[in-house]
Structure formats: C-alpha cells, structure tokens
XYZ file of C-alpha atoms in Angstrom:
468
model
C -10.340 -103.082 -83.468
C -13.692 -103.348 -85.194
C -15.462 -102.325 -82.011
C -13.194 -99.301 -81.692
C -13.774 -98.473 -85.347
C -17.509 -98.641 -84.868
C -17.258 -96.478 -81.768
C -15.223 -93.916 -83.681
C -17.762 -93.856 -86.492
C -20.533 -93.401 -83.945
C -18.674 -90.512 -82.301
C -17.974 -88.932 -85.676
C -21.643 -89.261 -86.538
C -22.661 -87.575 -83.302
C -20.169 -84.773 -83.881
C -21.473 -84.281 -87.412
C -25.051 -84.061 -86.163
C -24.075 -81.603 -83.431
C -22.137 -79.522 -85.943
C -25.097 -79.424 -88.304
C -27.408 -78.508 -85.434
C -25.137 -75.649 -84.330
C -24.959 -74.334 -87.883
C -28.733 -74.583 -88.184
C -29.329 -72.711 -84.914
C -26.820 -70.035 -85.892
C -28.543 -69.570 -89.219
C -31.930 -69.447 -87.516
C -30.646 -66.843 -85.059
C -29.336 -64.658 -87.886
C -32.585 -65.079 -89.792
C -34.619 -64.174 -86.704
C -32.493 -61.106 -86.084
C -32.869 -60.040 -89.711
C -36.617 -60.604 -89.556
C -36.897 -58.634 -86.324
C -34.909 -55.721 -87.700
C -37.112 -55.699 -90.770
C -40.167 -55.704 -88.531
C -38.706 -52.862 -86.495
C -38.276 -50.784 -89.647
C -41.928 -51.404 -90.478
C -43.018 -50.611 -86.914
C -44.237 -54.177 -86.315
C -42.441 -54.815 -83.042
C -40.714 -52.786 -80.361
C -36.976 -52.656 -79.783
C -37.569 -53.870 -76.230
C -39.240 -57.021 -77.552
C -36.350 -57.623 -79.930
C -33.826 -57.230 -77.112
C -35.763 -59.605 -74.887
C -36.100 -62.201 -77.641
C -32.410 -62.043 -78.544
C -31.411 -62.440 -74.909
C -33.657 -65.420 -74.278
C -32.860 -67.082 -77.622
C -29.385 -67.913 -76.389
C -30.356 -70.504 -73.815
C -26.914 -71.083 -72.365
C -26.250 -67.367 -71.992
C -29.624 -66.824 -70.378
C -29.089 -69.695 -67.945
C -25.666 -68.450 -66.851
C -26.871 -64.852 -66.615
C -29.939 -65.540 -64.513
C -28.911 -68.768 -62.786
C -31.959 -70.619 -64.042
C -32.525 -74.367 -64.083
C -32.882 -76.273 -67.334
C -36.646 -76.486 -67.026
C -37.196 -72.857 -66.092
C -35.075 -71.301 -68.802
C -36.663 -73.527 -71.410
C -40.108 -72.455 -70.198
C -39.107 -68.799 -70.274
C -37.680 -69.153 -73.794
C -40.703 -71.030 -75.099
C -43.243 -68.665 -73.561
C -41.597 -65.386 -74.529
C -39.559 -65.912 -77.681
C -41.609 -68.376 -79.670
C -44.823 -66.268 -79.622
C -42.892 -63.240 -80.861
C -41.085 -65.137 -83.631
C -44.294 -66.919 -84.580
C -46.127 -63.629 -84.960
C -43.293 -62.082 -86.972
C -42.903 -64.966 -89.379
C -46.641 -65.489 -89.920
C -48.059 -61.951 -89.801
C -45.344 -59.353 -90.310
C -45.328 -59.855 -94.065
C -49.086 -59.545 -94.510
C -49.920 -55.874 -95.156
C -52.671 -53.764 -96.580
C -52.250 -51.267 -99.401
C -51.487 -48.648 -96.742
C -48.601 -50.701 -95.374
C -50.240 -51.463 -92.021
C -50.578 -54.817 -90.276
C -53.628 -56.985 -90.808
C -55.621 -58.854 -88.146
C -57.886 -61.853 -88.410
C -61.615 -61.651 -87.887
C -62.256 -65.400 -87.571
C -63.763 -66.474 -84.240
C -61.622 -69.007 -82.445
C -61.558 -70.348 -78.928
C -58.587 -69.351 -76.760
C -56.360 -72.079 -75.360
C -54.902 -71.972 -71.884
C -51.406 -72.996 -72.873
C -48.776 -71.374 -75.022
C -48.202 -74.627 -76.863
C -51.839 -74.924 -77.937
C -51.971 -71.254 -78.877
C -48.940 -71.611 -81.108
C -50.166 -74.837 -82.693
C -53.476 -73.232 -83.487
C -51.852 -70.058 -84.728
C -49.440 -71.844 -87.063
C -52.108 -74.276 -88.273
C -54.461 -71.718 -89.763
C -55.979 -72.664 -93.092
C -55.672 -70.579 -96.240
C -59.295 -69.500 -95.898
C -58.605 -68.163 -92.417
C -55.635 -66.223 -93.693
C -57.886 -64.649 -96.309
C -59.829 -63.175 -93.415
C -56.785 -61.098 -92.572
C -57.067 -59.252 -95.850
C -60.623 -58.171 -94.975
C -59.892 -57.383 -91.312
C -59.222 -54.146 -89.527
C -55.769 -52.576 -89.238
C -53.620 -53.925 -86.453
C -53.137 -51.688 -83.460
C -49.500 -52.686 -83.573
C -48.847 -50.234 -86.440
C -49.421 -47.363 -84.029
C -46.374 -48.367 -82.010
C -43.861 -47.656 -84.790
C -40.384 -46.721 -83.529
C -41.578 -46.894 -79.942
C -38.789 -46.973 -77.396
C -38.688 -49.102 -74.281
C -39.934 -47.027 -71.337
C -37.747 -46.065 -68.470
C -38.251 -48.471 -65.585
C -40.049 -46.857 -62.666
C -38.300 -49.222 -60.312
C -36.287 -47.013 -57.989
C -33.128 -49.081 -58.472
C -33.081 -48.291 -62.192
C -33.918 -44.598 -62.055
C -30.904 -42.332 -62.448
C -32.715 -39.571 -64.271
C -32.180 -36.166 -62.766
C -35.556 -34.467 -62.416
C -36.094 -30.690 -62.176
C -36.991 -29.456 -58.712
C -40.192 -27.969 -59.996
C -42.092 -27.763 -56.708
C -41.509 -24.523 -54.803
C -40.818 -24.338 -51.076
C -44.364 -23.456 -50.182
C -45.641 -26.466 -52.118
C -43.060 -28.817 -50.598
C -44.170 -27.906 -47.079
C -47.879 -28.031 -47.845
C -49.886 -30.126 -45.414
C -51.436 -33.158 -47.063
C -54.495 -32.836 -44.825
C -55.093 -29.229 -45.865
C -54.677 -30.192 -49.518
C -57.263 -32.932 -49.279
C -59.713 -30.739 -47.361
C -59.454 -27.941 -49.911
C -59.983 -30.356 -52.790
C -62.974 -31.953 -51.087
C -64.587 -28.607 -50.222
C -64.182 -27.514 -53.836
C -65.864 -30.705 -54.988
C -68.775 -30.161 -52.563
C -69.363 -26.627 -53.878
C -69.627 -27.975 -57.431
C -71.993 -30.827 -56.636
C -75.182 -29.308 -58.183
C -73.439 -28.967 -61.566
C -71.980 -32.463 -61.238
C -75.399 -33.972 -60.553
C -76.809 -32.151 -63.558
C -73.965 -33.542 -65.679
C -74.607 -36.979 -64.231
C -78.274 -36.833 -65.237
C -77.275 -36.004 -68.797
C -74.819 -38.891 -68.910
C -77.389 -41.347 -67.608
C -79.450 -40.905 -70.758
C -76.450 -41.744 -72.951
C -75.008 -44.581 -70.870
C -76.841 -47.478 -72.614
C -75.520 -46.347 -75.999
C -71.974 -46.014 -74.638
C -72.158 -49.406 -72.956
C -73.354 -51.031 -76.182
C -70.571 -49.311 -78.089
C -67.866 -50.552 -75.708
C -69.211 -54.096 -75.720
C -69.378 -54.010 -79.497
C -65.723 -52.985 -79.689
C -64.724 -55.788 -77.330
C -66.693 -58.347 -79.340
C -65.058 -57.202 -82.554
C -61.460 -57.609 -81.362
C -61.913 -60.699 -79.167
C -61.430 -63.275 -81.971
C -57.929 -61.956 -82.690
C -57.071 -61.426 -79.014
C -58.040 -65.001 -78.161
C -54.811 -65.985 -79.891
C -52.219 -65.535 -77.158
C -49.315 -64.970 -79.530
C -51.265 -62.197 -81.257
C -52.342 -60.679 -77.935
C -48.799 -60.649 -76.572
C -47.284 -59.149 -79.710
C -49.902 -56.440 -80.214
C -50.963 -55.317 -76.753
C -48.087 -55.867 -74.357
C -44.422 -55.246 -73.722
C -43.147 -57.741 -71.125
C -40.141 -56.637 -69.107
C -37.278 -59.152 -68.942
C -37.629 -59.347 -65.144
C -41.103 -60.863 -65.266
C -43.175 -63.365 -67.269
C -46.732 -63.553 -68.567
C -48.620 -66.565 -69.903
C -51.926 -67.336 -71.570
C -53.605 -68.118 -68.268
C -52.736 -64.710 -66.805
C -53.505 -62.745 -69.982
C -56.783 -64.326 -70.980
C -58.462 -61.713 -73.174
C -61.923 -63.259 -72.951
C -61.800 -63.178 -69.161
C -60.262 -59.724 -68.869
C -62.684 -58.094 -71.310
C -65.703 -59.685 -69.611
C -65.027 -58.212 -66.150
C -67.507 -55.460 -65.277
C -65.584 -52.420 -64.041
C -68.471 -49.957 -64.014
C -69.311 -47.982 -60.894
C -72.488 -46.206 -59.863
C -71.970 -42.477 -60.211
C -72.605 -40.625 -56.965
C -71.177 -37.123 -56.756
C -72.158 -36.854 -53.097
C -69.222 -39.033 -52.003
C -65.581 -39.392 -53.162
C -65.304 -42.082 -55.855
C -61.977 -41.517 -57.619
C -58.542 -40.749 -56.171
C -55.694 -39.306 -58.259
C -52.204 -39.088 -56.773
C -48.569 -38.988 -57.892
C -45.852 -41.260 -56.516
C -43.334 -39.137 -58.490
C -44.590 -35.579 -58.183
C -41.416 -33.945 -59.503
C -41.830 -35.175 -63.072
C -42.001 -32.246 -65.514
C -42.025 -31.696 -69.281
C -39.917 -30.229 -72.061
C -41.093 -26.638 -71.592
C -42.183 -26.716 -67.941
C -41.569 -23.480 -66.045
C -39.393 -24.105 -63.023
C -41.296 -23.762 -59.790
C -44.717 -23.837 -61.479
C -46.628 -26.850 -60.182
C -49.234 -26.546 -62.928
C -46.512 -27.425 -65.474
C -45.678 -30.720 -63.752
C -47.429 -34.075 -63.623
C -49.274 -32.746 -60.556
C -50.788 -30.007 -62.702
C -51.854 -32.633 -65.227
C -53.494 -34.562 -62.391
C -55.643 -31.545 -61.535
C -56.730 -31.172 -65.172
C -57.661 -34.864 -65.276
C -59.578 -34.479 -62.012
C -61.557 -31.531 -63.418
C -62.353 -33.447 -66.600
C -63.712 -36.364 -64.556
C -65.688 -34.034 -62.295
C -67.275 -32.661 -65.430
C -68.573 -36.179 -66.145
C -70.231 -36.276 -62.725
C -67.627 -38.094 -60.637
C -66.488 -36.917 -57.213
C -62.690 -36.847 -57.478
C -60.055 -36.269 -54.808
C -56.687 -35.090 -56.102
C -53.905 -35.794 -53.615
C -50.983 -33.417 -54.241
C -48.745 -34.923 -51.578
C -45.006 -35.078 -52.317
C -43.486 -38.535 -51.870
C -40.272 -38.404 -53.897
C -38.697 -35.277 -52.415
C -37.085 -35.668 -48.996
C -35.647 -32.543 -47.341
C -35.479 -30.834 -50.712
C -33.550 -33.714 -52.290
C -35.031 -35.972 -54.984
C -35.264 -39.478 -53.528
C -37.351 -42.167 -55.184
C -36.020 -45.105 -53.196
C -38.983 -45.150 -50.816
C -41.535 -43.084 -52.779
C -43.949 -45.992 -53.208
C -43.834 -46.749 -49.485
C -44.511 -43.106 -48.593
C -47.316 -42.889 -51.142
C -48.923 -46.113 -49.928
C -49.069 -44.838 -46.343
C -50.804 -41.669 -47.470
C -53.218 -43.439 -49.825
C -54.156 -45.890 -47.048
C -55.087 -42.919 -44.847
C -57.214 -41.386 -47.610
C -58.991 -44.690 -48.231
C -59.684 -45.054 -44.526
C -61.144 -41.544 -44.442
C -63.111 -42.006 -47.685
C -63.974 -45.731 -48.027
C -66.330 -44.950 -50.936
C -63.352 -44.497 -53.284
C -63.434 -47.249 -55.921
C -60.905 -45.998 -58.494
C -57.251 -45.102 -57.831
C -55.013 -43.503 -60.483
C -51.277 -43.031 -59.985
C -50.389 -40.525 -62.707
C -46.759 -40.454 -63.894
C -44.689 -39.031 -66.722
C -42.423 -41.492 -68.516
C -38.690 -41.038 -69.190
C -37.595 -42.360 -72.595
C -35.000 -42.246 -75.328
C -35.927 -41.171 -78.819
C -37.459 -38.134 -80.481
C -40.601 -36.247 -79.577
C -42.369 -37.264 -82.778
C -42.373 -40.864 -81.566
C -44.473 -39.904 -78.547
C -47.133 -37.614 -79.997
C -50.265 -38.158 -82.028
C -52.999 -35.918 -83.372
C -56.490 -36.081 -81.892
C -59.260 -33.718 -83.008
C -56.659 -31.543 -84.713
C -54.574 -31.176 -81.543
C -51.046 -32.474 -81.023
C -51.405 -34.832 -78.072
C -48.866 -36.759 -76.039
C -49.161 -40.538 -76.138
C -49.733 -42.471 -72.937
C -48.914 -45.935 -71.619
C -50.772 -48.109 -69.126
C -48.487 -49.943 -66.692
C -49.081 -53.130 -64.676
C -47.032 -54.760 -61.947
C -47.464 -58.547 -62.035
C -45.923 -59.447 -58.655
C -44.116 -62.319 -60.345
C -40.543 -63.114 -61.327
C -39.006 -63.877 -64.711
C -39.661 -67.553 -63.980
C -43.363 -66.845 -63.548
C -43.206 -67.418 -59.801
C -45.437 -65.240 -57.601
C -43.577 -62.772 -55.399
C -45.036 -63.842 -52.053
C -43.905 -60.653 -50.306
C -45.909 -58.524 -52.778
C -49.398 -60.087 -52.769
C -52.071 -58.546 -54.991
C -55.580 -59.953 -54.660
C -56.751 -57.581 -57.411
C -54.225 -58.525 -60.096
C -56.843 -59.849 -62.522
C -59.003 -56.728 -62.135
C -55.925 -54.501 -62.556
C -55.084 -56.258 -65.820
C -58.698 -56.033 -66.974
C -58.786 -52.283 -66.261
C -55.710 -51.509 -68.347
C -56.616 -53.894 -71.195
C -60.170 -52.598 -71.537
C -58.882 -49.024 -71.666
C -56.225 -50.054 -74.205
C -58.735 -51.754 -76.517
C -61.130 -48.811 -76.313
C -58.294 -46.347 -76.952
C -57.070 -48.291 -79.991
C -60.586 -48.215 -81.445
C -61.416 -44.564 -80.780
C -57.972 -42.896 -80.726
C -55.548 -45.032 -82.789
C -51.945 -44.333 -81.832
C -52.783 -42.648 -78.521
C -51.919 -45.527 -76.189
C -48.574 -47.270 -76.435
C -48.466 -50.974 -75.552
C -49.226 -51.911 -71.958
C -45.962 -52.384 -70.066
C -45.728 -55.355 -67.677
C -43.115 -55.357 -64.927
C -42.344 -57.589 -61.981
C -43.227 -55.469 -58.949
C -46.612 -54.371 -57.523
C -46.529 -50.538 -57.495
C -49.396 -50.161 -55.000
C -51.924 -51.469 -57.502
C -53.233 -53.841 -54.830
C -55.116 -51.120 -52.962
C -58.252 -51.298 -55.109
C -59.568 -53.521 -57.908
C -59.752 -50.493 -60.208
C -56.180 -49.343 -59.665
C -54.357 -47.808 -62.606
C -50.823 -46.560 -63.217
C -50.564 -44.255 -66.236
C -47.367 -42.996 -67.844
C -48.752 -39.806 -69.427
C -46.314 -38.525 -72.035
C -42.551 -38.215 -71.608
C -39.890 -35.645 -70.794
C -39.860 -34.893 -74.543
C -43.480 -33.720 -74.653
C -44.682 -30.170 -74.078
C -47.085 -29.039 -71.375
C -49.768 -28.326 -73.980
C -49.460 -31.829 -75.450
C -49.889 -33.243 -71.963
C -52.904 -31.073 -71.240
C -54.572 -32.275 -74.426
C -54.053 -35.882 -73.348
C -55.962 -35.456 -70.083
C -59.327 -34.928 -71.809
C -58.802 -38.100 -73.849
C -57.902 -40.162 -70.760
C -60.979 -38.855 -68.946
C -63.263 -39.823 -71.816
C -61.834 -43.341 -71.943
C -62.257 -43.750 -68.170
C -65.822 -42.451 -68.342
C -66.809 -45.077 -70.903
C -65.246 -48.003 -69.017
C -66.623 -46.894 -65.644
C -70.124 -46.075 -66.937
C-alpha cells in the first residue's frame, strides 16, 4: 500500500508539474502575441513574421501540419521564432524621441550558430545597451504596416491580371525585339562612353562611400537575430540560418563589373509581363512592368552600361494568362540570350508585386516625388527544414544573397523607406543563371504608373553604385 501511495504521489507530482508548465506556456504565448501586436502597431515587425512565429510556436500543431520529426520541428522553431521574440523583447521597447527603433553601434564578432547569436544578444551589458541610444535609426521603422507580399509561386497566384499587351505585341518576335534593342544601344555608344568617362572620375568616391556604409552597419548586422528581424522576411516554406545569412561575408563580396558599352553587360526581362498598375491604360505596354523595364534600361544606359531589354512574353499563352510554366519559358529564352551575348554579367527579372493593404503603405517620397516602394526577392532552393532542394541547384546562391543585401543596405542609407524587407522563398526563380542575378518586385497593383516611373531612377542609381 505504501508503494502504491508513493507511486500515486509521484504521479500527482508529475501531473502538477505538467499542469504548471502548460499554464506557463499558455501565458507565454499570450504575452508573445500581445508583444507582437504591440510591435505591429509601432511598425516594428511585419504581419507575415507574426503569423510565422505564431504558427511555429505551437510545436505540436506545426509537427502535425507539416509532418516533421521531433528534431526538425524543434530546429525550425528555435531558428525562426526565438530570434524574432528575442528581438521584440529586447529591442522593441527602446525608442528615440521620434519613436523609431534604435540600433547598436558596438562592434561584435558574428557567431555561426543561432544559439551563440542569441546568447550574445541577450547577454549584452548595460554599457552596450547605452550604445543603442546614440546609434542610428533602425531600418525596420520604414517597414511600418507592411503587408506580406503575394507569392510569385505559380501555385499560389490566383490574381487576375489585365490583358495589357495588344495583339501586335503578343505576336512580336523575340529575335526582332532583341535586335532592335541592340541596334539602338549601338547607335548611342558614343554618348555612353562619354558618360562612362565622367563616371570613372567619381568611382573612387562612390566606392569609398559604399564601403563606409557597409562598415557602419556591420556591427549590428553581425547579430543574426537583429539581421533577420530588420532585413528579411522568411517565407514559412523555407528556412534561413546564420551560416547562410552571414552579413560580414555577404557585404564583403565584390560585385563590381568593368563598364564596357561596346558589349552587352546587363539583361532586363520579365517573367510576368502582364503585370500592370492602378491607372495603367489597357493595351499600352508602356504602362506595364515591361514599360518600367525600358525606363530602367535607359537609366542604366545613361550611366554607361550596355543594356539589353528582353520584352518577350512568357506568361500569356494563346491570349490566355498562364503563369504555371512562365519561369520555364523565360529560362529557355534567357539561356538563348546568354549564349548569344556571353558578356552579360547582370540579370534583372523585373516584376510588380500583388499585395493587400492601402497604397500609402507602398509609397515613399524621394526628392519631392511620390515613389513606389520596391522589394528584393531571393529564392533559397531549400525547404522549411533547411534541406537543399537537389532538383533546383544554384551555384550562385551566396552571390545572389550578397547582391540583394548590398542593395538593401545602400537603399536604407540613401533612401530610407524605399526598399521593403528582402523576401526569402523556397524556390530558385532562375536566379542561378548568373552570380549577379536579381529579382525585383517594383511597386504593387496599388501604385500608379508615375510612382513606378519615379522608382526606376532610384533603382538604377543603387545598381550603379554597387556595380561600380
């Protein structure tokens, strides 16, 4: 009887501990949700991050939903949720007199693991926290009320796009289009060389300026939890860790190219050519993302680069919008262009995002002009468990990530609020074709054509500084 009594007491003790643990976790979950909502109201974190954190917080639900093993779902939870909660609890409450987030200016070495990053981040001394009060404003404040972008994965796209390309444009020969663009570039070469000579004199100053900006932000970005919370939105279908997103490595990669207007150097194309804007005129190609691509091409030509603008249509099949194979069609065409012009070093796939929200969330003012905000997009070729997708190899993944991050950092410094957080998704999106491959979501369906046009000059200036 005594043995049974002891066993009962033991069981009751275990049940009491479990009950207390469940109550504690429930309270922590409610507190985290409250903290996240408060951060959302202050613009400190995106709704998409909140949704992801709330999903992965519930370990059992996540495991059942995604069929993960105990080790994998714990890793996913620890790597994605803890950095977000750590940043919110430690930094969200520290503000300047203007109500914007503060960043640290103390130089610290980056750790390769999430665990070390969190331990270092939570173990800051009071003197280090004082550095926050003297630091620069966090770039995270610019992302206030930002909505999660529409996935460009074909399976998730149900948006009905306007058929803004006329019949003549739909049947246009891709070869003729490329020839015309290349002939136009050849005619303008004397002016481009003259522009290139002018730029050469200013390049050392620009290079010093960019390096100075990188050096200034690197101490904060070396903290993985800070980097993840301020620079990236990670889609729930993929995973990113401190080894992949190593700011010191990504900012140190040299992405400059030698300007030579005598040969094609930059290619701009559009996987989704039918994307238009709030006040686009039906049938007018210049009012679509293709028209924006031509403006961007002209801006870059003005800086002395030889740019090919491919206006091929890849998402319209027999007059019907079909995005299911658009990336395959685009890749075949881009491969042909690269074979014809092997001197091309930079590839830009220019898109227009589809979002929920109001227009005011996706515009900013630059040089007195209302300008649409943009978003850099990376495909990681890895699953939510962090496993590499072997059928989508990308030998240039590190360079792709460096390209977008360097542009993001430069944009935050020179045009605060212009670039939304870099979006990371699982697939590849043809970014494997060149080291300097870039996918840009320029504006949304809520922006006007004029706002989009204003954004092209800003993008071109950012590219010029990184590539110089």
